Short mmCIF file of C-alpha atoms in Angstrom, two decimals:
data_model
loop_
_atom_site.label_atom_id
_atom_site.label_comp_id
_atom_site.label_asym_id
_atom_site.label_seq_id
_atom_site.Cartn_x
_atom_site.Cartn_y
_atom_site.Cartn_z
CA MET A 1 0.00 0.00 0.00
CA GLY A 2 1.31 3.46 -0.91
CA ASP A 3 1.43 6.71 1.02
CA LYS A 4 -1.60 7.60 3.12
CA ILE A 5 -3.74 10.46 1.83
CA ILE A 6 -6.76 11.76 3.72
CA PHE A 7 -9.56 13.78 2.21
CA LEU A 8 -10.76 15.89 5.13
CA ASN A 9 -14.27 17.16 4.43
CA THR A 10 -15.87 19.53 6.90
CA GLY A 11 -18.11 21.02 4.20
CA HIS A 12 -18.96 17.96 2.09
CA LEU A 13 -20.33 14.47 2.61
CA SER A 14 -18.22 11.31 2.40
CA LEU A 15 -19.44 10.34 -1.08
CA ASP A 16 -19.13 13.84 -2.50
CA ASP A 17 -19.13 13.67 -6.31
CA ARG A 18 -15.81 15.44 -6.78
CA VAL A 19 -13.95 13.82 -3.90
CA PHE A 20 -15.11 10.19 -3.82
CA TYR A 21 -16.12 9.48 -7.42
CA HIS A 22 -13.27 11.36 -9.08
CA GLN A 23 -10.27 12.34 -6.97
CA ALA A 24 -10.23 9.45 -4.48
CA LYS A 25 -10.84 6.75 -7.08
CA SER A 26 -8.12 8.13 -9.34
CA LEU A 27 -5.60 8.07 -6.48
CA VAL A 28 -6.58 4.54 -5.44
CA LYS A 29 -5.74 3.40 -8.98
CA GLN A 30 -2.27 4.87 -8.44
CA GLY A 31 -1.75 2.71 -5.34
CA TYR A 32 -2.28 5.34 -2.64
CA ASP A 33 -3.90 4.45 0.68
CA ILE A 34 -7.00 6.66 0.61
CA GLU A 35 -9.27 7.61 3.49
CA ILE A 36 -12.15 10.07 3.59
CA ILE A 37 -13.15 11.77 6.83
CA SER A 38 -16.30 13.86 6.69
CA THR A 39 -17.67 15.68 9.72
CA LYS A 40 -21.13 15.98 8.14
CA GLU A 41 -22.44 12.46 8.82
CA THR A 42 -21.80 9.25 10.73
CA PHE A 43 -20.60 6.81 8.10
CA ASN A 44 -17.95 4.10 8.40
CA SER A 45 -17.23 1.75 5.53
CA GLU A 46 -14.81 0.76 2.81
CA ILE A 47 -16.05 1.22 -0.75
CA ASP A 48 -13.93 0.43 -3.80
CA SER A 49 -10.76 0.41 -1.64
CA VAL A 50 -11.56 3.86 -0.21
CA LYS A 51 -11.81 3.86 3.59
CA ILE A 52 -14.53 6.09 5.03
CA ASN A 53 -14.36 7.06 8.70
CA SER A 54 -16.84 9.89 9.10
CA TYR A 55 -18.74 11.35 12.04
CA ASP A 56 -21.30 14.07 12.65
CA ASP A 57 -19.90 17.08 14.52
CA ASN A 58 -23.27 18.84 14.76
CA GLY A 59 -23.48 20.37 18.23
CA PHE A 60 -19.71 20.45 18.75
CA THR A 61 -18.04 23.65 19.85
CA GLN A 62 -15.31 25.01 17.58
CA LYS A 63 -12.65 23.70 19.95
CA GLN A 64 -14.26 20.27 20.03
CA LYS A 65 -14.38 20.19 16.22
CA LEU A 66 -10.66 20.95 15.99
CA ASN A 67 -9.74 18.45 18.71
CA GLU A 68 -11.75 15.63 17.11
CA ILE A 69 -10.17 16.20 13.70
CA VAL A 70 -6.70 16.17 15.26
CA ARG A 71 -7.59 12.92 17.04
CA CYS A 72 -8.68 11.33 13.74
CA LEU A 73 -5.52 12.46 11.97
CA THR A 74 -3.39 11.14 14.83
CA ALA A 75 -5.05 7.74 14.47
CA SER A 76 -4.67 7.65 10.68
CA LYS A 77 -1.17 9.16 10.30
CA PRO A 78 -1.50 10.60 6.78
CA ARG A 79 1.35 11.79 4.60
CA LEU A 80 -0.93 14.31 2.88
CA VAL A 81 -4.24 15.93 3.79
CA ILE A 82 -6.56 17.36 1.13
CA ALA A 83 -8.81 19.78 3.02
CA ASP A 84 -12.02 21.38 1.77
CA THR A 85 -12.57 24.29 4.20
CA PRO A 86 -10.58 26.70 6.41
CA LEU A 87 -11.60 24.61 9.45
CA ALA A 88 -10.15 21.47 7.87
CA VAL A 89 -6.92 23.27 6.96
CA ILE A 90 -6.47 24.83 10.41
CA ALA A 91 -7.12 21.53 12.19
CA SER A 92 -4.59 19.83 9.91
CA SER A 93 -2.04 22.54 10.68
CA ILE A 94 -2.48 21.87 14.42
CA TYR A 95 -1.77 18.18 13.80
CA ARG A 96 1.27 19.17 11.72
CA LYS A 97 2.95 20.78 14.76
CA GLN A 98 3.88 17.29 15.94
CA ASN A 99 3.87 15.42 12.62
CA SER A 100 5.38 15.84 9.17
CA ILE A 101 2.54 16.25 6.69
CA ARG A 102 1.64 18.45 3.75
CA ILE A 103 -1.68 20.21 3.34
CA VAL A 104 -3.57 20.78 0.10
CA TYR A 105 -6.43 23.28 0.27
CA ASP A 106 -9.07 22.25 -2.31
CA ILE A 107 -11.11 25.40 -2.84
CA THR A 108 -14.47 24.67 -4.45
CA GLU A 109 -16.78 26.88 -2.36
CA TRP A 110 -17.30 30.64 -2.27
CA TYR A 111 -16.18 31.70 1.21
CA PRO A 112 -17.68 33.28 3.18
CA SER A 113 -20.87 32.17 1.43
CA LYS A 114 -24.45 33.31 1.89
CA LYS A 115 -25.15 30.36 4.17
CA ASN A 116 -22.38 31.56 6.51
CA LEU A 117 -24.09 34.96 6.74
CA LEU A 118 -27.70 33.79 6.83
CA TYR A 119 -28.64 35.41 10.14
CA ASN A 120 -26.42 38.51 9.97
CA LYS A 121 -27.39 42.01 8.87
CA GLY A 122 -25.87 45.47 8.67
CA LEU A 123 -22.62 46.04 10.55
CA GLY A 124 -22.80 42.57 12.07
CA LYS A 125 -22.79 41.06 8.59
CA PHE A 126 -19.87 43.24 7.47
CA PHE A 127 -17.88 42.33 10.58
CA LYS A 128 -18.50 38.62 10.06
CA ILE A 129 -17.45 38.84 6.41
CA CYS A 130 -14.17 40.44 7.52
CA VAL A 131 -13.54 37.82 10.21
CA LEU A 132 -14.33 34.84 7.95
CA SER A 133 -12.25 36.29 5.12
CA ILE A 134 -9.26 36.62 7.46
CA ILE A 135 -9.76 33.02 8.60
CA ASN A 136 -9.87 31.91 4.96
CA LEU A 137 -6.63 33.72 4.15
CA THR A 138 -5.05 32.28 7.29
CA ALA A 139 -5.96 28.82 6.01
CA GLY A 140 -4.32 29.78 2.74
CA PHE A 141 -1.08 30.72 4.49
CA LYS A 142 -1.11 27.42 6.41
CA SER A 143 -1.63 25.39 3.23
CA ASP A 144 1.27 24.07 1.17
CA PHE A 145 -0.62 23.62 -2.10
CA PHE A 146 -3.87 24.74 -3.69
CA ILE A 147 -6.45 23.05 -5.88
CA PHE A 148 -8.78 25.62 -7.44
CA GLY A 149 -12.12 24.57 -8.82
CA GLU A 150 -12.42 27.68 -10.95
CA HIS A 151 -11.01 31.09 -11.84
CA PHE A 152 -12.88 33.54 -9.60
CA LYS A 153 -12.53 31.51 -6.39
CA ALA A 154 -8.78 31.36 -6.97
CA LEU A 155 -8.18 35.11 -7.34
CA PRO A 156 -7.52 36.12 -3.68
CA PHE A 157 -5.02 33.29 -3.22
CA ARG A 158 -3.36 33.68 -6.61
CA ILE A 159 -2.79 37.38 -5.84
CA LEU A 160 -1.77 37.22 -2.16
CA LEU A 161 -0.09 33.80 -2.10
CA PHE A 162 1.26 33.75 -5.62
CA TRP A 163 4.34 31.66 -4.78
CA LYS A 164 2.44 28.59 -3.61
CA PRO A 165 2.02 25.66 -6.06
CA PHE A 166 -1.49 25.21 -7.43
CA ILE A 167 -3.58 23.45 -10.04
CA TYR A 168 -6.91 24.29 -11.62
CA LEU A 169 -9.18 21.26 -11.39
CA PRO A 170 -12.64 22.06 -12.81
CA TYR A 171 -15.82 20.11 -12.06
CA TYR A 172 -15.74 17.91 -15.14
CA PRO A 173 -17.53 14.53 -14.93
CA ASP A 174 -16.19 11.08 -15.61
CA LEU A 175 -18.19 10.16 -18.71
CA ASN A 176 -18.26 6.52 -17.65
CA TYR A 177 -20.93 7.43 -15.10
CA ILE A 178 -23.21 9.19 -17.57
CA ASN A 179 -25.97 7.15 -19.20
CA TYR A 180 -26.47 8.67 -22.63
CA PHE A 181 -29.96 8.86 -24.13
CA PRO A 182 -30.16 9.62 -27.87
CA PRO A 183 -32.13 12.87 -28.29
CA GLU A 184 -35.74 12.51 -29.34
CA LYS A 185 -37.64 14.94 -31.50
CA ILE A 186 -39.91 17.35 -29.65
CA GLU A 187 -43.39 16.57 -30.96
CA ASN A 188 -46.32 16.01 -28.60
CA GLU A 189 -44.24 15.99 -25.41
CA PHE A 190 -41.59 18.44 -24.22
CA ASN A 191 -39.61 17.22 -21.19
CA LEU A 192 -37.65 19.78 -19.19
CA THR A 193 -35.53 19.29 -16.05
CA TYR A 194 -34.37 21.43 -13.14
CA SER A 195 -32.08 19.96 -10.48
CA GLY A 196 -30.97 21.77 -7.34
CA ILE A 197 -32.15 23.61 -4.25
CA ILE A 198 -35.80 24.59 -4.58
CA ASN A 199 -36.17 28.21 -3.54
CA ILE A 200 -36.41 31.71 -5.00
CA GLU A 201 -32.68 32.44 -4.81
CA LYS A 202 -31.85 29.37 -6.89
CA GLY A 203 -34.40 30.45 -9.47
CA ILE A 204 -37.40 28.16 -9.03
CA ASP A 205 -39.79 31.06 -9.71
CA ALA A 206 -38.04 31.92 -12.96
CA VAL A 207 -38.00 28.27 -14.06
CA ILE A 208 -41.68 27.59 -13.42
CA GLN A 209 -42.93 30.95 -14.73
CA SER A 210 -40.85 30.69 -17.91
CA VAL A 211 -41.97 27.13 -18.65
CA ASP A 212 -45.59 28.04 -17.90
CA LEU A 213 -45.36 30.99 -20.30
CA ALA A 214 -43.82 28.74 -22.96
CA ALA A 215 -46.67 26.27 -22.42
CA SER A 216 -49.20 29.04 -23.04
CA LYS A 217 -47.45 29.82 -26.34
CA SER A 218 -47.55 26.19 -27.48
CA PRO A 219 -50.94 24.83 -26.37
CA ALA A 220 -50.67 21.74 -28.61
CA ILE A 221 -47.56 20.51 -26.73
CA ASN A 222 -47.65 18.78 -23.34
CA PHE A 223 -44.89 20.23 -21.13
CA ASN A 224 -43.43 17.99 -18.43
CA LEU A 225 -41.18 19.76 -15.93
CA ARG A 226 -39.15 17.44 -13.70
CA ILE A 227 -37.84 19.13 -10.55
CA ILE A 228 -35.20 17.25 -8.54
CA GLY A 229 -34.11 18.70 -5.22
CA TYR A 230 -35.16 19.74 -1.76
CA PHE A 231 -36.69 22.68 0.10
CA PRO A 232 -34.14 24.24 2.49
CA GLN A 233 -36.93 25.70 4.62
CA LYS A 234 -40.64 25.06 5.16
CA ILE A 235 -41.42 28.54 3.83
CA ASP A 236 -39.85 27.55 0.50
CA GLN A 237 -42.18 24.56 0.18
CA THR A 238 -45.18 26.76 0.97
CA HIS A 239 -44.05 29.26 -1.66
CA PHE A 240 -43.62 26.45 -4.20
CA GLU A 241 -47.14 25.18 -3.57
CA LYS A 242 -48.57 28.67 -4.17
CA LEU A 243 -46.42 29.05 -7.28
CA THR A 244 -47.73 25.83 -8.80
CA ASN A 245 -51.35 26.35 -7.78
CA GLN A 246 -52.52 27.79 -11.10
CA LEU A 247 -50.67 26.64 -14.18
CA ASN A 248 -51.58 26.02 -17.80
CA ASN A 249 -53.38 22.72 -18.34
CA ASN A 250 -50.64 21.50 -20.67
CA LEU A 251 -47.92 21.85 -18.01
CA LYS A 252 -47.30 19.01 -15.56
CA ILE A 253 -44.72 19.31 -12.77
CA THR A 254 -43.13 16.26 -11.16
CA LEU A 255 -41.28 16.78 -7.88
CA GLU A 256 -38.52 14.32 -6.89
CA LYS A 257 -36.12 14.08 -3.97
CA TYR A 258 -32.37 14.37 -4.48
CA LEU A 259 -30.88 11.34 -6.21
CA SER A 260 -27.68 9.50 -5.35
CA PHE A 261 -24.78 10.35 -7.63
CA LYS A 262 -25.07 7.14 -9.65
CA ASP A 263 -28.86 7.42 -9.98
CA PHE A 264 -28.50 11.06 -11.01
CA CYS A 265 -25.96 10.21 -13.72
CA SER A 266 -27.94 7.25 -15.02
CA THR A 267 -31.31 9.03 -15.38
CA ILE A 268 -30.70 12.76 -15.74
CA GLY A 269 -30.16 12.63 -19.51
CA ASN A 270 -33.68 11.35 -20.19
CA THR A 271 -35.00 14.83 -20.99
CA HIS A 272 -35.10 17.37 -23.80
CA LEU A 273 -33.78 20.45 -22.04
CA PHE A 274 -32.14 21.57 -18.77
CA LEU A 275 -32.98 24.82 -16.97
CA ASP A 276 -31.13 26.70 -14.23
CA LEU A 277 -32.14 30.30 -13.63
CA ARG A 278 -30.53 31.24 -10.31
CA GLU A 279 -30.43 34.87 -9.20
CA LYS A 280 -27.44 36.93 -10.37
CA ASP A 281 -26.01 38.00 -7.02
CA ILE A 282 -22.27 38.26 -6.33
CA GLU A 283 -21.90 34.66 -5.19
CA ASN A 284 -23.97 33.04 -7.94
CA SER A 285 -22.36 35.14 -10.67
CA ASN A 286 -18.85 34.15 -9.59
CA CYS A 287 -19.51 30.45 -8.93
CA LEU A 288 -19.42 28.02 -11.83
CA PRO A 289 -22.37 25.56 -11.61
CA ILE A 290 -21.06 21.99 -11.38
CA LYS A 291 -24.13 20.43 -12.99
CA LEU A 292 -23.59 22.39 -16.19
CA PHE A 293 -20.86 19.94 -17.23
CA TYR A 294 -23.08 16.95 -16.45
CA TYR A 295 -25.82 18.42 -18.61
CA LEU A 296 -23.35 18.85 -21.48
CA ALA A 297 -22.30 15.20 -21.03
CA CYS A 298 -25.94 14.22 -21.51
CA GLY A 299 -25.88 15.90 -24.92
CA ARG A 300 -28.73 18.27 -24.19
CA PRO A 301 -29.23 22.04 -24.53
CA VAL A 302 -29.27 24.22 -21.42
CA ILE A 303 -30.86 27.53 -20.54
CA TYR A 304 -28.91 29.16 -17.71
CA SER A 305 -28.76 32.56 -16.09
CA ASP A 306 -26.19 34.71 -17.87
CA LEU A 307 -23.56 34.22 -15.17
CA LYS A 308 -20.09 35.73 -15.43
CA SER A 309 -18.54 32.43 -14.34
CA ILE A 310 -20.06 30.49 -17.25
CA LYS A 311 -18.99 33.12 -19.79
CA LYS A 312 -15.45 32.94 -18.41
CA ALA A 313 -15.30 29.12 -18.59
CA ILE A 314 -17.08 28.74 -21.96
CA PRO A 315 -16.89 31.93 -24.04
CA ASN A 316 -18.70 30.43 -27.06
CA ILE A 317 -22.19 29.28 -26.05
CA ASN A 318 -23.42 27.10 -28.91
CA PHE A 319 -25.35 24.56 -26.83
CA GLY A 320 -28.16 26.67 -25.40
CA TYR A 321 -28.79 30.15 -24.03
CA LEU A 322 -27.51 32.35 -21.22
CA LEU A 323 -30.31 34.77 -20.36
CA PRO A 324 -31.30 37.24 -17.62
CA PRO A 325 -33.23 35.12 -15.10
CA THR A 326 -35.79 37.90 -14.58
CA ASN A 327 -36.78 38.03 -18.26
CA THR A 328 -39.32 35.21 -18.41
CA GLU A 329 -40.58 36.42 -21.81
CA LYS A 330 -37.15 35.98 -23.38
CA ILE A 331 -36.61 32.64 -21.65
CA SER A 332 -39.98 31.30 -22.80
CA ASP A 333 -39.14 32.35 -26.37
CA ALA A 334 -35.86 30.42 -26.14
CA ILE A 335 -37.75 27.34 -24.93
CA THR A 336 -40.26 27.50 -27.77
CA LYS A 337 -37.46 27.88 -30.35
CA TYR A 338 -36.60 24.24 -29.75
CA ILE A 339 -40.18 23.25 -30.56
CA ASN A 340 -40.30 25.27 -33.76
CA ASP A 341 -36.79 24.54 -35.02
CA SER A 342 -35.79 20.88 -34.83
CA GLN A 343 -32.47 21.58 -36.59
CA LEU A 344 -31.52 24.10 -33.91
CA TYR A 345 -32.38 21.56 -31.23
CA ASN A 346 -30.31 18.82 -32.87
CA ASP A 347 -27.38 21.19 -33.39
CA HIS A 348 -27.37 22.23 -29.73
CA CYS A 349 -27.57 18.59 -28.62
CA GLU A 350 -24.60 17.69 -30.83
CA ASN A 351 -22.60 20.74 -29.75
CA ALA A 352 -23.15 19.96 -26.06
CA LEU A 353 -22.00 16.37 -26.45
CA LYS A 354 -19.01 17.36 -28.57
CA LEU A 355 -17.86 19.92 -26.00
CA SER A 356 -18.15 17.36 -23.24
CA HIS A 357 -16.15 14.72 -25.09
CA ASN A 358 -13.52 17.11 -26.44
CA GLN A 359 -13.01 19.58 -23.58
CA PHE A 360 -15.00 19.05 -20.41
CA ASN A 361 -14.51 15.57 -18.95
CA TRP A 362 -12.49 14.04 -16.13
CA GLU A 363 -10.28 11.91 -18.36
CA LEU A 364 -8.73 15.06 -19.83
CA ILE A 365 -7.67 16.49 -16.45
CA GLU A 366 -7.11 13.34 -14.38
CA LYS A 367 -3.44 12.97 -15.30
CA ASN A 368 -2.63 16.56 -14.26
CA PHE A 369 -4.35 15.96 -10.93
CA ILE A 370 -2.41 12.76 -10.26
CA THR A 371 0.91 14.39 -11.18
CA PHE A 372 0.14 17.33 -8.88
CA ILE A 373 -0.68 15.06 -5.94
CA GLN A 374 2.43 12.93 -6.56
CA LYS A 375 4.58 16.05 -6.27
CA ALA A 376 2.66 17.16 -3.17
CA VAL A 377 3.31 13.79 -1.51
CA ASP A 378 6.91 13.59 -2.69
CA PRO A 379 8.46 16.77 -4.18
CA LYS A 380 11.29 14.62 -5.66
CA SER A 381 8.84 12.60 -7.80
CA ASN A 382 8.76 13.21 -11.54
#
């Protein structure tokens, strides 16, 4: 068995798509001894040679959280820790005082995020942003290496800690997980899919209102909107019920709970079109949606909010539309274009699949990731 590497997740579950199904499995194939520790759930197992020793730290004080992570690291004795949050990095740095390890900070989340500031307003909110930002930069200083999920999240660290080694590792899927469905012509039925958190901020109003308006423009077509996700609060479910109370007769909405990663990948492509119309606030505009690349892998068009992050990652949008999420008229027109122009629909399906196979899949970036980790574990490795 090779060197011990621990994925320390204090912000993600044990079977996180990026960590377990991509990074961990790739490193196992290289002979590394891989363990995942998540503090978001109680889960102990070994799956596909990946050890999982996770626990739920809900209710712990900050000191207890740090102490428990240090205890776990002491028991596991890793050579390298790949940490997903400032808390994970700082706890690893405490362990490092008595042990020789290297720390990789894998930055995939906007920090501090809206969920960190949920109950803060005014000066209190500003003060907390400053404190959490300082903590994040402190974690950056304590890290030896960086993995950046995307451009905008990397900027503070690239500017202030420019000398530290890093790699960009986008959220591209392993195409082996994706079940491809050949596109079907839109005739009597038009199937549309939204997957994600179900609330106003993530755009559920814009999605439903735009599809409903499109349904009113094409009364001969039966619209089926599949919504996969969960309500973060009871008030969001109540709002959803009011929103769907009066819809066009030719629009049917199906609500499903979140799927496991494998179920998601195996069924998500059985649709005509994907929609994601999240609000364009600072966080959403600067965060690249992970699911976008899974939708491309399905070979289907997408209609997304015109986010700065998407334009940066994919300057030429030839597989759908990026539109203002508040302009339901324009969005509904884009939806109906696919009904009226089958050639446009086929072209966008082909373009999406081609982009996925040629540019946006895990196989294309896996080797760079493995080489980066090899150098992090052993700087003398080639």
